[in-house]
Coordinates of C-alpha atoms and ligand atoms in Angstrom, one line a residue:
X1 CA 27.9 33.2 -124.1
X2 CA 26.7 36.7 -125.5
X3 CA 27.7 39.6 -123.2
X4 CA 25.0 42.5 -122.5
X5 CA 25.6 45.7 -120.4
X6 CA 23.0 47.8 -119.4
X7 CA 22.4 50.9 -117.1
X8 CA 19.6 51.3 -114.6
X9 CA 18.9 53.4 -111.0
X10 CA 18.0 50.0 -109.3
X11 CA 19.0 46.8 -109.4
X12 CA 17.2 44.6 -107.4
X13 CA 18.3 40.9 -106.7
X14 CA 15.3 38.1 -106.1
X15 CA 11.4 38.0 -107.4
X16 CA 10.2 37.7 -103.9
X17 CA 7.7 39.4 -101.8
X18 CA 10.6 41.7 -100.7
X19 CA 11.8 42.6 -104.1
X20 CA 9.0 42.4 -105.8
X21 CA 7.2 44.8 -103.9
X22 CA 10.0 47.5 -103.4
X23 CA 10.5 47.6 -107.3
X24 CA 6.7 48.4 -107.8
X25 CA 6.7 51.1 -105.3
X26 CA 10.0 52.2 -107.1
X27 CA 8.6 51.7 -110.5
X28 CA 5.5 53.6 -109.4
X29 CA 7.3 56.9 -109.0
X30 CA 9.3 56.9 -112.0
X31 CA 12.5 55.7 -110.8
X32 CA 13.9 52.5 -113.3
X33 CA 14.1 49.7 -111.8
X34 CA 15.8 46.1 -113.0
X35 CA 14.0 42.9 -111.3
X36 CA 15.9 39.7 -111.4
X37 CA 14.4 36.3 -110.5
X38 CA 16.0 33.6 -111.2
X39 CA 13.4 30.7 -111.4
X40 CA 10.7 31.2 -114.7
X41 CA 7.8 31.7 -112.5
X42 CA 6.7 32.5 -109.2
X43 CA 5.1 28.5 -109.0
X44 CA 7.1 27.2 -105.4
X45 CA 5.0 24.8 -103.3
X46 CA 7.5 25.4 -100.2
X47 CA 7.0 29.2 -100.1
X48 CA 4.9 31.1 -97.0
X49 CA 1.0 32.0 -97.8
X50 CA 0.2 34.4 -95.6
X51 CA -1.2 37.7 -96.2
X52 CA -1.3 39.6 -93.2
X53 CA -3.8 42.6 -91.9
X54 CA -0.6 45.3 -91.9
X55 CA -0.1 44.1 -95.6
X56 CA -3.6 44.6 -96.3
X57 CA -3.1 48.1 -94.7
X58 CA -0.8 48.9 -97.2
X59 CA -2.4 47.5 -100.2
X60 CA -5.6 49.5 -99.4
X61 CA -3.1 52.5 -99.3
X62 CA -2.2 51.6 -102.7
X63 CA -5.7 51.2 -103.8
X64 CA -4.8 47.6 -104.5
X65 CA -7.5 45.9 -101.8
X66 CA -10.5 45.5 -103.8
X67 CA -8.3 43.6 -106.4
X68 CA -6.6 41.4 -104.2
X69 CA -9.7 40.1 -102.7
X70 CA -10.1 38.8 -106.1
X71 CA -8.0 36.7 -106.2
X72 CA -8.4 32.8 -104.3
X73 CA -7.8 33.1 -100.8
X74 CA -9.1 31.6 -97.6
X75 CA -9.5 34.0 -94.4
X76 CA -8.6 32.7 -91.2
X77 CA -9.7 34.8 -88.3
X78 CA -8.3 32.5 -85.3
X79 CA -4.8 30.5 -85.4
X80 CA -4.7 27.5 -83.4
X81 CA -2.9 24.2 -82.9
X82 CA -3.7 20.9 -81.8
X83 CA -1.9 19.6 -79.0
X84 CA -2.1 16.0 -76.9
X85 CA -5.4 15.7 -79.2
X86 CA -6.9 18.9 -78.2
X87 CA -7.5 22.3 -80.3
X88 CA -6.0 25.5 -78.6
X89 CA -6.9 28.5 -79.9
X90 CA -3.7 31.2 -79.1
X91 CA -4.5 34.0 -81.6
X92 CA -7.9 35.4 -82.1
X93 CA -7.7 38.3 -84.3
X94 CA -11.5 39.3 -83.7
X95 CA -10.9 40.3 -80.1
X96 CA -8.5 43.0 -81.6
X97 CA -9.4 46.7 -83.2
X98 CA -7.7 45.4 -86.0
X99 CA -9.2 47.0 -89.5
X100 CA -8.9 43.5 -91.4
X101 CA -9.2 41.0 -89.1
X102 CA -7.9 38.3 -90.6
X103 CA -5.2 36.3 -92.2
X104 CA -5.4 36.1 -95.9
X105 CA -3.9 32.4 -97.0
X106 CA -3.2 33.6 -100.9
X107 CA -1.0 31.1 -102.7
X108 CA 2.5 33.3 -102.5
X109 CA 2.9 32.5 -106.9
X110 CA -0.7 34.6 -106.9
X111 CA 0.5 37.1 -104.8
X112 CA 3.6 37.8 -106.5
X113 CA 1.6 37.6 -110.2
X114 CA -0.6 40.3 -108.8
X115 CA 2.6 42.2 -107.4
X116 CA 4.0 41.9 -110.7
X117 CA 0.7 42.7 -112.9
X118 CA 0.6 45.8 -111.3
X119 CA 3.8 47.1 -111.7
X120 CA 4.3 46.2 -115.5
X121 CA 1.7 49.3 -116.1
X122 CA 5.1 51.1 -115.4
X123 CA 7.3 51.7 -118.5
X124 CA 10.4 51.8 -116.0
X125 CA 9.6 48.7 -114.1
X126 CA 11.7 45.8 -116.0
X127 CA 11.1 42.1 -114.5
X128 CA 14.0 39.7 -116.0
X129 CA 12.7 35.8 -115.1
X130 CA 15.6 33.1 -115.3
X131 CA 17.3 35.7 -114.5
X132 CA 20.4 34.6 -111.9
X133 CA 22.8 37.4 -110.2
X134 CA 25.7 35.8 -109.6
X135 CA 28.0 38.6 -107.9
X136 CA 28.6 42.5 -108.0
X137 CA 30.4 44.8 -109.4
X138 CA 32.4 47.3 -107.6
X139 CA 34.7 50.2 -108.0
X140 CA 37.3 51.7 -105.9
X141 CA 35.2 50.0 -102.5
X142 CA 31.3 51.2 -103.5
X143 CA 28.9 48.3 -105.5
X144 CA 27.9 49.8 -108.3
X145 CA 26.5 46.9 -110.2
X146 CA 25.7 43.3 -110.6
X147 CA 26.5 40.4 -112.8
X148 CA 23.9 38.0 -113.8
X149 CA 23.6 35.3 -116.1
X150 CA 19.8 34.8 -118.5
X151 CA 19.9 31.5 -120.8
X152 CA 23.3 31.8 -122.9
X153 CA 23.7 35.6 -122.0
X154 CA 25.8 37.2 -118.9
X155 CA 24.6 40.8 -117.9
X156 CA 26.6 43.3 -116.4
X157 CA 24.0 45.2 -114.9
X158 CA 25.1 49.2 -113.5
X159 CA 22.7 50.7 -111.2
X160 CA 22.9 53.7 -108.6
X161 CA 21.8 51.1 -106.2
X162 CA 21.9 47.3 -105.8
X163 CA 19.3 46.1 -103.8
X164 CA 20.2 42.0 -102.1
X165 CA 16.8 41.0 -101.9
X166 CA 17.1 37.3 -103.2
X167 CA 16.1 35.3 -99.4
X168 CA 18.0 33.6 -97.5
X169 CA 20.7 32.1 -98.8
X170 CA 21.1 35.5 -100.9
X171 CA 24.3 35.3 -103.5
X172 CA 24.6 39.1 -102.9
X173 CA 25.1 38.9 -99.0
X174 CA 27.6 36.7 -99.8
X175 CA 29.8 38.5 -102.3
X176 CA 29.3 42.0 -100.7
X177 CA 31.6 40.3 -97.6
X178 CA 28.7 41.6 -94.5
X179 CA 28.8 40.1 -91.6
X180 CA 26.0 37.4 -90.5
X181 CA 25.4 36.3 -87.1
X182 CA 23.5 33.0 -87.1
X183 CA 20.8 32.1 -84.3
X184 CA 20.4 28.5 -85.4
X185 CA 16.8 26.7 -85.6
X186 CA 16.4 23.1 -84.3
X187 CA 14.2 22.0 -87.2
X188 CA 13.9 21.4 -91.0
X189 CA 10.5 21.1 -92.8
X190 CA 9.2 18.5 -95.4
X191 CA 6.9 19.6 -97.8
X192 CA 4.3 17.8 -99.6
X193 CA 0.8 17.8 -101.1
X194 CA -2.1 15.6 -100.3
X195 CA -5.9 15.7 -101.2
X196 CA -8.4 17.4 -99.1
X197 CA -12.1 16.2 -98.7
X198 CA -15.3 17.4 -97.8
X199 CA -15.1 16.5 -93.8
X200 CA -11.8 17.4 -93.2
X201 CA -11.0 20.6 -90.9
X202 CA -12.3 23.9 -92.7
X203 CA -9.1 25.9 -91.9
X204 CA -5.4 25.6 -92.0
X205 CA -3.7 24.3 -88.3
X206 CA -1.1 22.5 -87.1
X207 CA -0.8 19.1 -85.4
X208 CA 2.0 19.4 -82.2
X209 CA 2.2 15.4 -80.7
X210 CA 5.2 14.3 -78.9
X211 CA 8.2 14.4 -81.3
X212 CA 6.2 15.5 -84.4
X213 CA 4.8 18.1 -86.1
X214 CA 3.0 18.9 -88.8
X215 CA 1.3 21.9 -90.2
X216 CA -1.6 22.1 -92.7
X217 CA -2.1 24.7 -95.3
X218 CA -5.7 25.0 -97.0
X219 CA -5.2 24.9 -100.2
X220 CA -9.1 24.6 -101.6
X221 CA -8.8 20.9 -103.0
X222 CA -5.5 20.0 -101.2
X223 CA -3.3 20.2 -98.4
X224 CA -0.2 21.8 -98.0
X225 CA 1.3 20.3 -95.4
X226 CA 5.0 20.8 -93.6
X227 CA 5.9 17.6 -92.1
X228 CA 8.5 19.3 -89.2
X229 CA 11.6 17.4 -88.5
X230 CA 14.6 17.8 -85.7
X231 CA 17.4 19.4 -87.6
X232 CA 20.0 17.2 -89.5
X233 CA 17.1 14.2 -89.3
X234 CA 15.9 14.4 -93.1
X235 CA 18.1 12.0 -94.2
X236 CA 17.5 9.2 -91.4
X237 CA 14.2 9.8 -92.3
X238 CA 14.8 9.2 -95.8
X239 CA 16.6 6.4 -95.0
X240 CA 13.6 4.9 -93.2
X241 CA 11.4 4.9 -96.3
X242 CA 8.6 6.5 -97.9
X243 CA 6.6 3.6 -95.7
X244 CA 7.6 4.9 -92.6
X245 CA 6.8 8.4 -93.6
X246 CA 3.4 7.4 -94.7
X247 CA 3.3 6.0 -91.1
X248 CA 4.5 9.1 -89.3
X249 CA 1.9 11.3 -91.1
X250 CA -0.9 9.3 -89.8
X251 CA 0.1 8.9 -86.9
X252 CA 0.4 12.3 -86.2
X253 CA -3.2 13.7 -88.4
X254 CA -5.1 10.5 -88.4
X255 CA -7.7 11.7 -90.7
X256 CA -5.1 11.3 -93.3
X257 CA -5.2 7.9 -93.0
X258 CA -7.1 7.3 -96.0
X259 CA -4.8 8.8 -98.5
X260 CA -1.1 8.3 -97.0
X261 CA -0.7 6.4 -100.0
X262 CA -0.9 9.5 -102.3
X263 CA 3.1 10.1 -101.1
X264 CA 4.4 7.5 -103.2
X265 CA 8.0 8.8 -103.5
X266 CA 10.6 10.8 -102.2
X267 CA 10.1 13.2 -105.4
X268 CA 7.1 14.6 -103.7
X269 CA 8.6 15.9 -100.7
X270 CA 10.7 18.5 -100.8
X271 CA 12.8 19.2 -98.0
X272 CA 13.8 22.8 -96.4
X273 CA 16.5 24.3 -94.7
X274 CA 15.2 26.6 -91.4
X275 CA 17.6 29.3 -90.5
X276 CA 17.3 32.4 -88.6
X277 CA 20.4 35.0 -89.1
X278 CA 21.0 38.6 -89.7
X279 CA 23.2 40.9 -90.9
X280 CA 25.0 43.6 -88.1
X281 CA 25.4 45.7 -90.6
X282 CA 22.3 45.6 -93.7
X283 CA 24.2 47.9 -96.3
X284 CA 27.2 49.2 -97.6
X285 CA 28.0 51.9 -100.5
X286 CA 25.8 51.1 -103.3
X287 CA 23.9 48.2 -101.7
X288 CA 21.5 47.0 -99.1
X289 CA 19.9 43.8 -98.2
X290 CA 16.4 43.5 -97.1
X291 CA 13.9 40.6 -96.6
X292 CA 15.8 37.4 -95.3
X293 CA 18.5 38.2 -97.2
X294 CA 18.9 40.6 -94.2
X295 CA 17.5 38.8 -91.7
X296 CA 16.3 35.1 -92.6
X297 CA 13.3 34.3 -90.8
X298 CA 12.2 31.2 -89.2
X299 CA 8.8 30.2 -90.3
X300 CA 7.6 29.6 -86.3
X301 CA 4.5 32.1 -86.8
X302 CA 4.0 32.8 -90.7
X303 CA 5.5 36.4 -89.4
X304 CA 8.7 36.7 -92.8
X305 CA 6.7 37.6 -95.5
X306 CA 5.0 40.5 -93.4
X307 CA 8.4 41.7 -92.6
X308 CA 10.1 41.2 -95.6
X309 CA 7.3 43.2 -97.4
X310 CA 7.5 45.8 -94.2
X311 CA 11.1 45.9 -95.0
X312 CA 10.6 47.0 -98.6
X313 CA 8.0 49.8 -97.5
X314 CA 10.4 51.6 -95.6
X315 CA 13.3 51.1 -98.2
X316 CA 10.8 52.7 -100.5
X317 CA 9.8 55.7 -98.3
X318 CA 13.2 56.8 -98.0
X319 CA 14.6 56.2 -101.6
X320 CA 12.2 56.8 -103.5
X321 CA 13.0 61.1 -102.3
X322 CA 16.8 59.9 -102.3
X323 CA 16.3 59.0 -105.9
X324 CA 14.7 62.0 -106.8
X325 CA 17.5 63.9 -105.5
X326 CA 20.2 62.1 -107.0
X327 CA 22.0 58.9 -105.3
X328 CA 20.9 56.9 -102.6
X329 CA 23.7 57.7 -100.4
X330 CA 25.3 55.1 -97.5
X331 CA 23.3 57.5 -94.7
X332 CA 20.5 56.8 -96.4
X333 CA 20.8 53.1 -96.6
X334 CA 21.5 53.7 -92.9
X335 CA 18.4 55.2 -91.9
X336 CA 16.2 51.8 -93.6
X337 CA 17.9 49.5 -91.1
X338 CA 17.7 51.6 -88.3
X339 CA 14.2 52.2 -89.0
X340 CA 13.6 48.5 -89.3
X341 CA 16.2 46.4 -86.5
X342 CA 13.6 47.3 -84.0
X343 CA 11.1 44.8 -85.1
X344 CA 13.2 42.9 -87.0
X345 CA 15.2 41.9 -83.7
X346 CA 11.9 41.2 -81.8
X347 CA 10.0 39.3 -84.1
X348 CA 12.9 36.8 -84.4
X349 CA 13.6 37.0 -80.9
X350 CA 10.0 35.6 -80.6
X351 CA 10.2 33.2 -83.1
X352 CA 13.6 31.9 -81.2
X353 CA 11.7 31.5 -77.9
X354 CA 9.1 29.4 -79.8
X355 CA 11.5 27.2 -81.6
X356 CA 13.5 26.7 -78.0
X357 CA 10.5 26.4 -75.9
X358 CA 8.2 24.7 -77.7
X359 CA 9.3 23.2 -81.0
X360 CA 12.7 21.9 -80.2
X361 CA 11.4 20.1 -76.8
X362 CA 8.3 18.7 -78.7
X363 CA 10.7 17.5 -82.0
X364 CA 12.8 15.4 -79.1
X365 CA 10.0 14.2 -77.7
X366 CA 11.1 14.5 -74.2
X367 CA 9.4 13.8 -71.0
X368 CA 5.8 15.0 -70.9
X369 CA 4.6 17.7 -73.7
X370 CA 4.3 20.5 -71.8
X371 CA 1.7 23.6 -72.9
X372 CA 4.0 26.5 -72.0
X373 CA 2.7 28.6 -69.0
X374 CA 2.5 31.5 -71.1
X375 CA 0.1 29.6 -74.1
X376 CA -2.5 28.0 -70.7
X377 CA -2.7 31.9 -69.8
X378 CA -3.9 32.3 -73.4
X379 CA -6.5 29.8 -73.1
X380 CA -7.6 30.6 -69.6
X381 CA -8.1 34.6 -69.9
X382 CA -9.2 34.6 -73.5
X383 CA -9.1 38.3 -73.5
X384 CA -5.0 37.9 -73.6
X385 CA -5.5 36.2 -77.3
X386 CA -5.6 39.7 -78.8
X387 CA -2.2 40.2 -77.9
X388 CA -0.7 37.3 -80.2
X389 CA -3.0 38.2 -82.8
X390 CA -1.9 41.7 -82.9
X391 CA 1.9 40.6 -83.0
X392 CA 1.7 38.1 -85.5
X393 CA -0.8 40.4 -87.9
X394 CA 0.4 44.0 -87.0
X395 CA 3.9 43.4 -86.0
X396 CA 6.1 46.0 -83.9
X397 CA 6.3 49.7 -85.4
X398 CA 4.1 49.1 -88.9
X399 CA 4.9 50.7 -92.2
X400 CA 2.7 53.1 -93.9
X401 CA 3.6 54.4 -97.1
X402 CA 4.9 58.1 -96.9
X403 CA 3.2 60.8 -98.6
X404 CA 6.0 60.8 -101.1
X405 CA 5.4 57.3 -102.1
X406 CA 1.5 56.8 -101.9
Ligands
FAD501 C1 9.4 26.4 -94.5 C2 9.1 27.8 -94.4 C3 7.8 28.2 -94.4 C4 7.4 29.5 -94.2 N1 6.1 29.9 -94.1 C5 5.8 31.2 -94.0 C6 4.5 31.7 -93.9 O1 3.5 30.9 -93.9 N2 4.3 33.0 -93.7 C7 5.3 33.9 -93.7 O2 5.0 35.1 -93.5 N3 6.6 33.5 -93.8 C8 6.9 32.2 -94.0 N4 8.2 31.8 -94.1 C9 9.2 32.8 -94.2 C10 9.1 33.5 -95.5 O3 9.0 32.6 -96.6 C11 10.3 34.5 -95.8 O4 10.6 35.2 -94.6 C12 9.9 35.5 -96.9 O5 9.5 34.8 -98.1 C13 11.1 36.4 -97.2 O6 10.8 37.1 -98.4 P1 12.0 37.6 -99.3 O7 11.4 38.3 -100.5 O8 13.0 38.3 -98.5 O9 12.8 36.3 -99.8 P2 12.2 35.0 -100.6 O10 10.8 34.8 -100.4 O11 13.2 33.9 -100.3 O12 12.5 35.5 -102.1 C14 13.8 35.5 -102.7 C15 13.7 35.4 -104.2 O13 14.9 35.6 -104.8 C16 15.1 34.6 -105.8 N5 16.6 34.4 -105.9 C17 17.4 33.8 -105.1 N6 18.7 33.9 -105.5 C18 18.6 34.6 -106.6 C19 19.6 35.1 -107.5 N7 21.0 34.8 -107.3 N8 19.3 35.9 -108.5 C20 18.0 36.2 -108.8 N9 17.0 35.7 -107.9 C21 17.3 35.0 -106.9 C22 14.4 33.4 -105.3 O14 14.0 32.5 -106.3 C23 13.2 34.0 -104.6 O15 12.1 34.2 -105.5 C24 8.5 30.5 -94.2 C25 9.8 30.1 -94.3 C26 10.1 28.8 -94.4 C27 11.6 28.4 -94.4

């Protein structure tokens, strides 16, 4: 093992949308900015898709919207599930004022590319793939670097700031000793990838039957689908048999009945962990978490990768002038989480009252599936589905960039 040391501003911990778009908005103002991710590209089937209109927002503010349409997506203006057989329509973002009405599904490994294609125009912007952190470094209390490891090498990385921003089972929440309160999530996901044909449904959806789930991602010639399981339940399931998997899938979307037989092994299916948490207190001298490394969001509602990238907005509107002062100091870490607990707190409150009142009692398969009240008010004043629309594309208290950072 070779030993490297090295001396930036910022050090920022995980290649996703959270890190990846604070160090371009960091990079973009001068300030030098380290990057670690530790996989060798962005190419994860298991990760979210969703581009959302408040992240359009900002990428217009960027002047980054005319490119980004460029690259493959599919635009979904209504999100819906199926439910006892029949399509319910609870979010309809063309009944809102909305500027981009839509969803964007962009495959997250594009979106991150295009993240990171941008901000290599920066001399200061340095992006290390295979590039692990595997703890910090700290003096007399205060972080004021990181270890990592690349290949045979170990870094020893010193920056004015660390920045945890590697999801949510983050190495750097870990070592920096804050304290995580955990809210639980009744469910796990199965991921895997089957064919798409001509007649199947245009956009992505999900299936809710008694005790099953699944939801369907459009991805042009395939599905990505999220077979959604009661927590702890994988490994029965597993146990069962790639047969009787086969045999849940159709049973639960029908019209994949003619290609079950694609999921020929375990190796295909990935499975993933759901947690929701969040950290009472986000940062501490020299560091701060954002993205789920903060606040590890359920996917119930597509709504983390809008706040993780929200998150890294506002970190950047009130470093990027900290910087350019001096050192971020622990007020200023401060002010991001207060800024951001607001609708942090609410989306996940939201996405807790979705995983308790309708997931958890559909995954147990319980008595009669039951529509919540709330969802046939949806339905029957269709006025009301501008509401979830905004919440889900919008969000609580949206960041713009500051004139500083634009
Ligand atoms: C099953 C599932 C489906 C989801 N679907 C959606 C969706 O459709 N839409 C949506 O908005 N949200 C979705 N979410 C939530 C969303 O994925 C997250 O909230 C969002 O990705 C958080 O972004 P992030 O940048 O904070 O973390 P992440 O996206 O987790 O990125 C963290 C990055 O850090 C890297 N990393 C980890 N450890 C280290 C380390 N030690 N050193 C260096 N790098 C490291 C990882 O490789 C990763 O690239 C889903 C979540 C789950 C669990």
């Amino acid at each position: 093992m070779t030993q490297k040391r090295i001396k930036t501003q910022c050090c920022i911990a995980g290649g996703g949308p959270a890190g990846m778009m604070l160090g371009y908005l960091l990079a973009r103002k001068g300030i030098k900015v380290i990057v670690l991710e530790k996989w060798g590209d962005f190419f994860r089937d298991f990760r979210g898709d969703t581009i959302h209109p408040s992240i359009m927002n900002i990428l217009e503010e960027l002047d980054l919207l005319e490119d980004f349409f460029k690259l493959p997506h599919e635009k979904t203006y209504q999100i819906g599930f199926q439910m006892n057989g029949e399509m319910r329509i609870l979010a309809d973002f063309k009944k809102t004022k909305i500027k981009h009405p839509f969803i964007a599904f962009v495959p997250q490994w594009d979106f991150l590319n295009f993240i990171a294609k941008q901000a290599k125009k920066y001399p200061n912007f340095d992006l290390r793939m295979e590039t692990q952190a595997t703890g910090l470094i700290k003096q007399k209390g205060k972080v004021i670097g990181l270890r990592a490891t690349h290949k045979k090498e170990t870094l020893e990385i010193q920056a004015d700031l660390v920045v945890g921003a590697d999801g949510r089972s983050s190495i750097i929440r870990k070592k920096s000793g804050l304290e995580v309160k955990d809210y639980g999530a009744p469910m796990d996901v199965l991921w895997f990838r089957i064919s798409r044909k001509p007649n199947d449904p245009s956009q992505s959806f999900g299936c809710l039957e008694k005790g099953r789930i699944l939801v369907m991602i459009q991805r042009d010639d395939y599905w990505q689908a999220g077979f959604v399981v009661n927590k702890g339940r994988v490994k029965k399931i597993k146990a069962q048999g790639i047969r009787s998997f086969r045999q849940y899938v159709q049973a639960t979307a029908p019209f994949l009945g003619d290609r079950v037989d694609e999921i020929k092994s375990w190796k295909q299916v990935k499975s993933l962990v759901v947690e929701v948490n969040r950290l009472k207190h986000w940062s501490k001298d020299g560091l701060i978490c954002i993205g789920d490394a903060a606040h590890a969001m359920s996917p119930v509602g597509g709504l983390g990768i809008n706040v993780a990238i929200q998150d890294a907005v506002a970190a950047a509107n009130v470093l990027v002038p900290a910087f350019r002062k001096g050192v971020p100091a622990l007020a200023d870490l401060k002010k991001i989480q207060r800024r951001r607990n607001f609708p942090v707190k609410l989306m996940q409150r939201l996405q807790l009252f979705l995983q308790k009142r309708l997931i958890g009692k559909i995954l147990k398969g319980k008595g009669n599936t039951q529509v919540p009240l709330i969802f046939k008010a949806f339905q029957r004043f269709s006025f009301l589905k501008k509401w979830p629309a905004y919440i889900i594309g919008i969000g609580p208290r949206p960041e713009h960039l500051s004139d500083e950072v634009r």
